[in-house]
PDB file of C-alpha atoms in Angstrom:
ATOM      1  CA  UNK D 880     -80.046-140.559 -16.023  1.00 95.00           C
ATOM      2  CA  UNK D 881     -78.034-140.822 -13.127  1.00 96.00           C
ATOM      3  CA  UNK D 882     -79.684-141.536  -9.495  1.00 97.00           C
ATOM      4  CA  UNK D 883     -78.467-141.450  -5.635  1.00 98.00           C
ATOM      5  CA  UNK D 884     -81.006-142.339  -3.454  1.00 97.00           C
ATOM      6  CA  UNK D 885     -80.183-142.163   0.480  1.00 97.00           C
ATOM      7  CA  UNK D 886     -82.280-144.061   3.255  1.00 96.00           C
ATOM      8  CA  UNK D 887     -82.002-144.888   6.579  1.00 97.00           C
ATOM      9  CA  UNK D 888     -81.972-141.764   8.748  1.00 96.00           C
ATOM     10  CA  UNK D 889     -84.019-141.059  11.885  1.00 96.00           C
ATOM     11  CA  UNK D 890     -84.109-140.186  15.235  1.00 97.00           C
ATOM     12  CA  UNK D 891     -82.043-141.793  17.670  1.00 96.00           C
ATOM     13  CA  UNK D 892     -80.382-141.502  20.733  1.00 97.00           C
ATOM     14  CA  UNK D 893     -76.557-140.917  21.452  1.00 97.00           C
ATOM     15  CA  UNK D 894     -74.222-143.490  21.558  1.00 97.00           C
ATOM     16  CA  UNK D 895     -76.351-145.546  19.209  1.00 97.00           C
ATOM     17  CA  UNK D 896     -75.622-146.621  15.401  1.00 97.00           C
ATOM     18  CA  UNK D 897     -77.457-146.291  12.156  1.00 97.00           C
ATOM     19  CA  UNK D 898     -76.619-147.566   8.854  1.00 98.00           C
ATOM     20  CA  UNK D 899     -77.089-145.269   5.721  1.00 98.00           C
ATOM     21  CA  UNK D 900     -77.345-146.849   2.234  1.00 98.00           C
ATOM     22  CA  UNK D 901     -77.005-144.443  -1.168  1.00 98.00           C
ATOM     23  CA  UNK D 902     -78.906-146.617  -4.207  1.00 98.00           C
ATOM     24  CA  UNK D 903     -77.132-145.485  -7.235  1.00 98.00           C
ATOM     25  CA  UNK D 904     -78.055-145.826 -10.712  1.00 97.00           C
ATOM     26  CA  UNK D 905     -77.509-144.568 -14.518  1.00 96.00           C
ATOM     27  CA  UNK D 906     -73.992-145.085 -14.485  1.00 95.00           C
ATOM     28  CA  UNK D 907     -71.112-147.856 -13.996  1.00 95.00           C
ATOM     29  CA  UNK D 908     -71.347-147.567 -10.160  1.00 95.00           C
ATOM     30  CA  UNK D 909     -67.458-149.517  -9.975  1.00 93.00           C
ATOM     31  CA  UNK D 910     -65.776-146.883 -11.771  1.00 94.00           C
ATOM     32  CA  UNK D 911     -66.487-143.884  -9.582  1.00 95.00           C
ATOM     33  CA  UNK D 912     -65.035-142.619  -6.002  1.00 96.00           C
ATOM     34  CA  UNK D 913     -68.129-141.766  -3.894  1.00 97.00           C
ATOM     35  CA  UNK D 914     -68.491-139.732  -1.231  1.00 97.00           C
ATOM     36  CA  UNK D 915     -71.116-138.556   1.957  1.00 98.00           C
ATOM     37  CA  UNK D 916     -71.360-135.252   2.456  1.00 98.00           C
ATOM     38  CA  UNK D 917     -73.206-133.605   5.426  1.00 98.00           C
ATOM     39  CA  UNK D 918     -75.026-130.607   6.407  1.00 98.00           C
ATOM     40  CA  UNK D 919     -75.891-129.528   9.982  1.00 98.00           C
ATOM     41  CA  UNK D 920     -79.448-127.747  10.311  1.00 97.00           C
ATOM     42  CA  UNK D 921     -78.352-123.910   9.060  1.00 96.00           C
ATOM     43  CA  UNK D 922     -74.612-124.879   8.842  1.00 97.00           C
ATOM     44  CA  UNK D 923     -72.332-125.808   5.410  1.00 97.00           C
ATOM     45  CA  UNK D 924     -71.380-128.545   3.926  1.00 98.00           C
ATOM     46  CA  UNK D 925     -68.486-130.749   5.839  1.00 98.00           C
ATOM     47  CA  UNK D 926     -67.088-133.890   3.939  1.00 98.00           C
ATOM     48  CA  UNK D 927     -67.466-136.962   5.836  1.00 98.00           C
ATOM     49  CA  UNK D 928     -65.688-139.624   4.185  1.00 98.00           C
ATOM     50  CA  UNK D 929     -65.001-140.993   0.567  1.00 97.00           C
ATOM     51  CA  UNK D 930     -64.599-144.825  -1.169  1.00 96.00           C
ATOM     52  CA  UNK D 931     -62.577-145.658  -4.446  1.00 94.00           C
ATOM     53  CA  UNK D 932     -64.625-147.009  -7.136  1.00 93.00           C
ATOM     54  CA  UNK D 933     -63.065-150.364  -6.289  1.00 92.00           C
ATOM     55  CA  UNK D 934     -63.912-150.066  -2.509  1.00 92.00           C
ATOM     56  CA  UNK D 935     -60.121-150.462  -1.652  1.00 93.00           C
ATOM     57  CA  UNK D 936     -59.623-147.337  -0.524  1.00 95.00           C
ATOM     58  CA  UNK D 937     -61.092-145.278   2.292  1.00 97.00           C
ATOM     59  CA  UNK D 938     -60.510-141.976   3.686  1.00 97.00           C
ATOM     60  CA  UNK D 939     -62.444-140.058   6.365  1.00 97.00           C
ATOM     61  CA  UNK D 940     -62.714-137.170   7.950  1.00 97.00           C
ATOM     62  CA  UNK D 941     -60.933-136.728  11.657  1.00 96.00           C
ATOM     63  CA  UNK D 942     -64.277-135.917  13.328  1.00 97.00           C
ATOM     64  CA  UNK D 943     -65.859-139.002  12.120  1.00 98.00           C
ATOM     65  CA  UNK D 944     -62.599-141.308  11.842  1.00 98.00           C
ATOM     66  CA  UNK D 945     -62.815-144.903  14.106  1.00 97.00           C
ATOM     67  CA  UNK D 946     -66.536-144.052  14.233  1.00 98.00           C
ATOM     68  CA  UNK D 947     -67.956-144.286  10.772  1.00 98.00           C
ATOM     69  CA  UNK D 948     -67.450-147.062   8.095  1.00 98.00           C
ATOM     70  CA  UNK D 949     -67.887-146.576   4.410  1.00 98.00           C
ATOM     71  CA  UNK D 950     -68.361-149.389   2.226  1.00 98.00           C
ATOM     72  CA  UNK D 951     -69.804-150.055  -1.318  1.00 97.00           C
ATOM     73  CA  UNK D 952     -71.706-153.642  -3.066  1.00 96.00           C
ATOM     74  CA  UNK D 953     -70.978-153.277  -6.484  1.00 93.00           C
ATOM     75  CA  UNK D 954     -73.367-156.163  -7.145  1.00 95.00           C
ATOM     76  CA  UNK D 955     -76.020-153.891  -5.470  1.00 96.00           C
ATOM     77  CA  UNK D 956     -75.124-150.522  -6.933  1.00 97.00           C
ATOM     78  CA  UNK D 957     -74.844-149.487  -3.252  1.00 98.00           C
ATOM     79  CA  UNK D 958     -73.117-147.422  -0.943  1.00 98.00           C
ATOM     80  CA  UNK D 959     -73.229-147.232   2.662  1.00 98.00           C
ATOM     81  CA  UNK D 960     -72.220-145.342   5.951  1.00 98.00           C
ATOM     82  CA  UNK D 961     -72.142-146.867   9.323  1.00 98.00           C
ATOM     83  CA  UNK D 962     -72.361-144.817  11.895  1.00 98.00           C
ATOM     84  CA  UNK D 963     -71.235-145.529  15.397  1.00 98.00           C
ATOM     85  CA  UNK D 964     -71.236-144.138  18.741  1.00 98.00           C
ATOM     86  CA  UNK D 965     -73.360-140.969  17.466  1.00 98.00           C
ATOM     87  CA  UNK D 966     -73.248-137.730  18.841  1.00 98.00           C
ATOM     88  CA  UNK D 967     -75.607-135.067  18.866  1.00 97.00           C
ATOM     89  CA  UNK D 968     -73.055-132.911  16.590  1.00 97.00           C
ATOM     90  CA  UNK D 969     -73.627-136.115  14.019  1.00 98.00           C
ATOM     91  CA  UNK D 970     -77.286-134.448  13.371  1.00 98.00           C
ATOM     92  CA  UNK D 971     -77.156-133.422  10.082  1.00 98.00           C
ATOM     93  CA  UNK D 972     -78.591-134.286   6.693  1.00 98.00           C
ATOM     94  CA  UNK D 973     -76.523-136.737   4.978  1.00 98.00           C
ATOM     95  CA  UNK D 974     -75.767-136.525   1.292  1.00 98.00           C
ATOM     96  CA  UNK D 975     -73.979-139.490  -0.930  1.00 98.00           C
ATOM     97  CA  UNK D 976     -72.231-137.630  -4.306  1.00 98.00           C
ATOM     98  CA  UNK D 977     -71.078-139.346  -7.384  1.00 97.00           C
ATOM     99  CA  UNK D 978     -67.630-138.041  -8.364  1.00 95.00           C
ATOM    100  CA  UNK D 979     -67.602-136.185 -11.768  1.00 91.00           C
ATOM    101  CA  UNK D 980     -63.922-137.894 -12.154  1.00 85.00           C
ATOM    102  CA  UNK D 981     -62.903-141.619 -10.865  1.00 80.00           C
ATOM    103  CA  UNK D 982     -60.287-140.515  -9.107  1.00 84.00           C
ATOM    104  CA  UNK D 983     -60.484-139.683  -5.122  1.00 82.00           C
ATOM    105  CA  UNK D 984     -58.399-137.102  -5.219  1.00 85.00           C
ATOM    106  CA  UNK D 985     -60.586-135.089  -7.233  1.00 86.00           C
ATOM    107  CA  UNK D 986     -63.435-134.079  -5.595  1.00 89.00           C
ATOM    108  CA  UNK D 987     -65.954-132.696  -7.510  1.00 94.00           C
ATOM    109  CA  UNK D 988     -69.580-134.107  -6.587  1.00 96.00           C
ATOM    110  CA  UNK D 989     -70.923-133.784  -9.708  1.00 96.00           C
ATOM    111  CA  UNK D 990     -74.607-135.731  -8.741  1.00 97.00           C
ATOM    112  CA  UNK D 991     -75.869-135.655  -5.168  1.00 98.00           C
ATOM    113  CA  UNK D 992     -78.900-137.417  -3.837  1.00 98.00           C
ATOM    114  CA  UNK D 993     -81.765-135.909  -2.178  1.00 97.00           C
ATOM    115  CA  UNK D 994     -80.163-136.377   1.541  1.00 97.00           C
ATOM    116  CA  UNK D 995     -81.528-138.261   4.715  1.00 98.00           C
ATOM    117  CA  UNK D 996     -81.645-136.770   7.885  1.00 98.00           C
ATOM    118  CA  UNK D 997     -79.935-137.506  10.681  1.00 98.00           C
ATOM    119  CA  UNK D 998     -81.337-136.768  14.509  1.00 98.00           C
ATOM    120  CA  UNK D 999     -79.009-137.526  17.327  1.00 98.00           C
ATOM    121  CA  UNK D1000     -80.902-136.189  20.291  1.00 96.00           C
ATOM    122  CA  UNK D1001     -81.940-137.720  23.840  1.00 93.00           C
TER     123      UNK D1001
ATOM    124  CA  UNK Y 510     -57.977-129.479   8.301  1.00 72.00           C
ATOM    125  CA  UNK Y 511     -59.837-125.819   8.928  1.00 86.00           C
ATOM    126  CA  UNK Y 512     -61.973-125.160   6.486  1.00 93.00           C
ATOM    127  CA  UNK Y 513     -61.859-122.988   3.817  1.00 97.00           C
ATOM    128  CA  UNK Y 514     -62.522-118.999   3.903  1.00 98.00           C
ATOM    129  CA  UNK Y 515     -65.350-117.542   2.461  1.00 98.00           C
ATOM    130  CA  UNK Y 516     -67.294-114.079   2.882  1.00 98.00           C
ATOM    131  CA  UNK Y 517     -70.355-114.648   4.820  1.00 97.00           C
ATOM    132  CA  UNK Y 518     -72.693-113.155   1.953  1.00 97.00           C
ATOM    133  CA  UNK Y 519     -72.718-110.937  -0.826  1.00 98.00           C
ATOM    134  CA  UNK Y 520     -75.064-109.061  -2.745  1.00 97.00           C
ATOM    135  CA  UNK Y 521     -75.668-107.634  -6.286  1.00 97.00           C
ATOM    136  CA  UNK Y 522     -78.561-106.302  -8.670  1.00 97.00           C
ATOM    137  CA  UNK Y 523     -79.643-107.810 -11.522  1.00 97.00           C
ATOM    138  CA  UNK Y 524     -77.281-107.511 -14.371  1.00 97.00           C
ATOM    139  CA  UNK Y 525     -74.629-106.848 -11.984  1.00 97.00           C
ATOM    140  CA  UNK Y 526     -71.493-108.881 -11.570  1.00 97.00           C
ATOM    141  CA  UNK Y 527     -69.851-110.257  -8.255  1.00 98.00           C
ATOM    142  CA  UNK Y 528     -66.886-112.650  -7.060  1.00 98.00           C
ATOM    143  CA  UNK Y 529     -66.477-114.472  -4.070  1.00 98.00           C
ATOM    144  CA  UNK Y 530     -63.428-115.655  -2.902  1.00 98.00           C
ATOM    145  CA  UNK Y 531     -62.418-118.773  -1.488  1.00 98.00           C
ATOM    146  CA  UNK Y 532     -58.942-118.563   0.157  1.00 98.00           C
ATOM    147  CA  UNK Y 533     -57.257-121.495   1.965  1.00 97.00           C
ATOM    148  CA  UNK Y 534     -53.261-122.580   2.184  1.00 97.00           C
ATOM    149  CA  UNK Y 535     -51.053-124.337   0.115  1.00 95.00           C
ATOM    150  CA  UNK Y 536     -51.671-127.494   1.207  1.00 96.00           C
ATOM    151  CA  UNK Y 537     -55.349-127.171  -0.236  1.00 96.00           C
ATOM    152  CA  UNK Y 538     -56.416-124.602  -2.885  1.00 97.00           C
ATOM    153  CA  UNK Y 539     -52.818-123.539  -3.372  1.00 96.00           C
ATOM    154  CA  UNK Y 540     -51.423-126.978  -3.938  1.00 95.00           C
ATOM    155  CA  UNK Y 541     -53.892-128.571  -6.069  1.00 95.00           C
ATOM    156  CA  UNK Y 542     -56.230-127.859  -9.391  1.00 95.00           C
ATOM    157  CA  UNK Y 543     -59.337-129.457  -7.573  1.00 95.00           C
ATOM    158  CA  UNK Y 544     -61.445-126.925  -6.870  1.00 97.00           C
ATOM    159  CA  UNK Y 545     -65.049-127.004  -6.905  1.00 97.00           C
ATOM    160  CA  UNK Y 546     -67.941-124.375  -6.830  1.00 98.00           C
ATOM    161  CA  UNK Y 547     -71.603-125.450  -5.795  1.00 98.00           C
ATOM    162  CA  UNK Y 548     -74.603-123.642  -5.718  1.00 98.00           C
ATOM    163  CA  UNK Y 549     -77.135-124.735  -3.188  1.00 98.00           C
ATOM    164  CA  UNK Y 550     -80.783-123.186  -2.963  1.00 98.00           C
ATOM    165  CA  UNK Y 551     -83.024-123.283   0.423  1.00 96.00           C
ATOM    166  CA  UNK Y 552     -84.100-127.201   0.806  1.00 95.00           C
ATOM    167  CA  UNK Y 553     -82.204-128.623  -2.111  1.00 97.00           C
ATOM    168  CA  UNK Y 554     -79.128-130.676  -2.398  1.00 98.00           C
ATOM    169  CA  UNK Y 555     -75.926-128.759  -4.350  1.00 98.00           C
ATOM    170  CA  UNK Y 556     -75.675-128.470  -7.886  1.00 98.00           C
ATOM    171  CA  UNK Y 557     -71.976-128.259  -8.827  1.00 98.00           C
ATOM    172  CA  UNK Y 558     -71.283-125.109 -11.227  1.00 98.00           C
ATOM    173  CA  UNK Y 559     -67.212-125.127 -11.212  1.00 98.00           C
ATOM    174  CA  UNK Y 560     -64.826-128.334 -11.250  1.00 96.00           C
ATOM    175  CA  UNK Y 561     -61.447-128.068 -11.349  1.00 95.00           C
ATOM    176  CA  UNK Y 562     -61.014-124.635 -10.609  1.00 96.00           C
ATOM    177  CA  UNK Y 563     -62.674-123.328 -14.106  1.00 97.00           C
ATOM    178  CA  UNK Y 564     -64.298-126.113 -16.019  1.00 96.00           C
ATOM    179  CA  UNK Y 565     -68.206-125.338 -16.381  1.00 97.00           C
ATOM    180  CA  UNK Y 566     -70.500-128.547 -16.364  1.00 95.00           C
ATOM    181  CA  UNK Y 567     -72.457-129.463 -19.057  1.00 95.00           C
ATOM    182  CA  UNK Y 568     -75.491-127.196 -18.549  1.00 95.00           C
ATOM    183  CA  UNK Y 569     -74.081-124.395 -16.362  1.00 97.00           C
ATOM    184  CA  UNK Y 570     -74.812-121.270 -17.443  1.00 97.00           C
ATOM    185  CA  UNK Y 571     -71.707-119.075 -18.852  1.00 97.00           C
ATOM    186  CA  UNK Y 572     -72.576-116.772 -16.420  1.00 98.00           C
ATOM    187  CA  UNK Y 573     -70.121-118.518 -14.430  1.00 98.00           C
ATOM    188  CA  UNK Y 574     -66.878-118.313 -14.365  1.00 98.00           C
ATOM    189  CA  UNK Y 575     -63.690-119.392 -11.743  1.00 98.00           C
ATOM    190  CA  UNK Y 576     -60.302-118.878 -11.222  1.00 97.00           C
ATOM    191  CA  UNK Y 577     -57.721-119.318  -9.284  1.00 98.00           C
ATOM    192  CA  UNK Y 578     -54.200-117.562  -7.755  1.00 97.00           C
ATOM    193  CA  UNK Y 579     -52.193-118.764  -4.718  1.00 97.00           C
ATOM    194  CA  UNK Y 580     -54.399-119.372  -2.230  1.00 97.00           C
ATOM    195  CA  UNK Y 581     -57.217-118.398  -3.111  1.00 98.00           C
ATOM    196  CA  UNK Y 582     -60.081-119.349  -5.825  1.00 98.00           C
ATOM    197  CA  UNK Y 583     -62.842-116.968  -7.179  1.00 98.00           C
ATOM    198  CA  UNK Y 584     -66.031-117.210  -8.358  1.00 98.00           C
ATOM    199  CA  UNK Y 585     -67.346-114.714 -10.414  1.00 98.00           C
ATOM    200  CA  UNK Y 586     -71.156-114.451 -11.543  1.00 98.00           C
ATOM    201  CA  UNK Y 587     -72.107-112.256 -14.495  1.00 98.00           C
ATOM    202  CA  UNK Y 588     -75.521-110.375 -15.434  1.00 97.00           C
ATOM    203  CA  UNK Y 589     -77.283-111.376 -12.232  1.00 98.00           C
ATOM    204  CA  UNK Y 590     -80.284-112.963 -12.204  1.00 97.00           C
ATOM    205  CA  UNK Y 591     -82.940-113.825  -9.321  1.00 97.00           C
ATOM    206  CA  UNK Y 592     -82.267-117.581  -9.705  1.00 97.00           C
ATOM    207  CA  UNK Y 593     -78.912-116.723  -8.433  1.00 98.00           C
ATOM    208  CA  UNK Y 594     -79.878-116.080  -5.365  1.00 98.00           C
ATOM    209  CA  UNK Y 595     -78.514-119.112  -2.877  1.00 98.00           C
ATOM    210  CA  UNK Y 596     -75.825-120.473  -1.203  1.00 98.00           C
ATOM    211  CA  UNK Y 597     -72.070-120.904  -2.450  1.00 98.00           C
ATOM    212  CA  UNK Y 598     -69.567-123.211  -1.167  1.00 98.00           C
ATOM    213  CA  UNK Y 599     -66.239-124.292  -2.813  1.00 98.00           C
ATOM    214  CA  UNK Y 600     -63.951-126.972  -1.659  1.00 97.00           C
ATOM    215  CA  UNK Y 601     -60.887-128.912  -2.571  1.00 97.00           C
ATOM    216  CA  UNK Y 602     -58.689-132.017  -1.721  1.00 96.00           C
ATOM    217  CA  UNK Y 603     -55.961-131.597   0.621  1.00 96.00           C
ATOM    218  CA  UNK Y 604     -52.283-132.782   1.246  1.00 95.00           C
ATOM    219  CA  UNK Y 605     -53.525-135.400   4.078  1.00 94.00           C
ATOM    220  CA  UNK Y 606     -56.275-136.882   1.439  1.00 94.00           C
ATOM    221  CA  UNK Y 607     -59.030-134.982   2.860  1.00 96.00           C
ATOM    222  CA  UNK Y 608     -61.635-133.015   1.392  1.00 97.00           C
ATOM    223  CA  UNK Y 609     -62.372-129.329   2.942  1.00 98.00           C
ATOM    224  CA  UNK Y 610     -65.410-127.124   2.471  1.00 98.00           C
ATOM    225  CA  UNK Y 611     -65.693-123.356   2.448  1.00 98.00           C
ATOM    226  CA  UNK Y 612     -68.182-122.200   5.563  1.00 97.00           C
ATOM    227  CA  UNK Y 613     -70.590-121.275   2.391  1.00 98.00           C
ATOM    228  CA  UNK Y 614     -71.337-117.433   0.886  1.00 98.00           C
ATOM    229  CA  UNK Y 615     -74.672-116.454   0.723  1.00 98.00           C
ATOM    230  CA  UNK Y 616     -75.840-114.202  -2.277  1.00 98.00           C
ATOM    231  CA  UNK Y 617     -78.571-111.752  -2.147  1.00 97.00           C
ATOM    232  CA  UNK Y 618     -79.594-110.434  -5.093  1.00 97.00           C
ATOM    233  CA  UNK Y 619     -81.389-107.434  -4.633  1.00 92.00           C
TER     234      UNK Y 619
END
């Protein structure tokens, strides 16, 4: 059975970072682009940014771009989201999605995780 | 990349039928076979129902069916039922290797 678990949300203040991690199991975590996917309280769903299943490629969203970092530990069955210089338009819950294909540039999210919350808020 | 257009909501009665459209350019839904459908209930995380503009997961109901022409891709639920009732958002990749959302449909069924 497959399984995303998110951590590492919270409250914080602009300007600050946080570090999300996505623990993924029930499938061969290298061969599968991953992705975070967002939600604003009340709002849609906005794609944040997206990893290869080899980690060597990266793509991003423009409002996010030279402020987040996606990476993945295959060793771990992890992937993560660093987030820098937050802003209170960051708040949101954060999703990680498992690709139903390898491929990045086909993006269905065929298993999300539960989300984490992020507050960016003084 | 703006995102994708959607009707705000949309309603039916049971056993009813309805579509939503999802209409963007050619440099998203128009110029690529990778669009998704999700259902999304209050407080949960999305369940996708549509990849690659008509493929059903494993365990969707037939109820639910997608298409696409030019621009735009439609969703179109059969026989209503009150478990249908939720959010729907489609998306697809894009020409600069992007990802774009529709602003989400919400269906009432009455």
């Amino acid at each position: 059975e497959v399984q995303l678990l998110e951590s590492g949300g919270g409250l914080l203040q602009p300007g600050g970072s946080l570090r999300l991690s996505c623990a993924a199991s029930g499938f061969t975590f290298s061969t599968y682009a991953m992705s975070w996917v967002r939600q604003a309280p009340g709002k849609g769903l906005e794609w944040v940014s997206t990893i290869s299943g080899s980690g060597g490629s990266t793509y991003y969203a423009d409002s996010v771009k030279g402020r987040f970092t996606i990476s993945r530990d295959k060793s771990k069955n992890m992937l993560d989201l660093q987030m820098n210089s937050l802003r209170a338009e960051d708040t949101a819950v954060y999703y990680c999605a498992k690709h139903y294909y390898m491929a990045v540039n086909h993006p269905s999210f065929e298993y999300w995780g539960q989300g984490t919350l992020v507050t960016v808020s003084s | 990349q703006s995102a994708l257009t959607q009707p705000a909501s949309v309603s039916g009665s049971p056993g009813q039928s309805i579509t939503i459209s999802c209409t963007g350019t050619s440099s998203d839904v128009g110029g690529y076979d990778t669009v998704s459908w999700y259902q999304q209930h209050p407080g949960k995380a999305p369940k996708l129902i549509i990849y690659e503009v008509t493929n059903r997961p494993s365990g969707v109901s037939s109820r639910f069916s997608a298409s696409k022409s030019g621009n735009t891709a439609s969703l179109t639920i059969s026989g209503l039922q009150p478990e249908d009732d939720a959010d729907y958002y489609c998306n697809s990749y894009t020409s600069t290797s992007s990802v774009v959302f529709g602003g989400g449909t919400k269906l009432t069924v009455l």
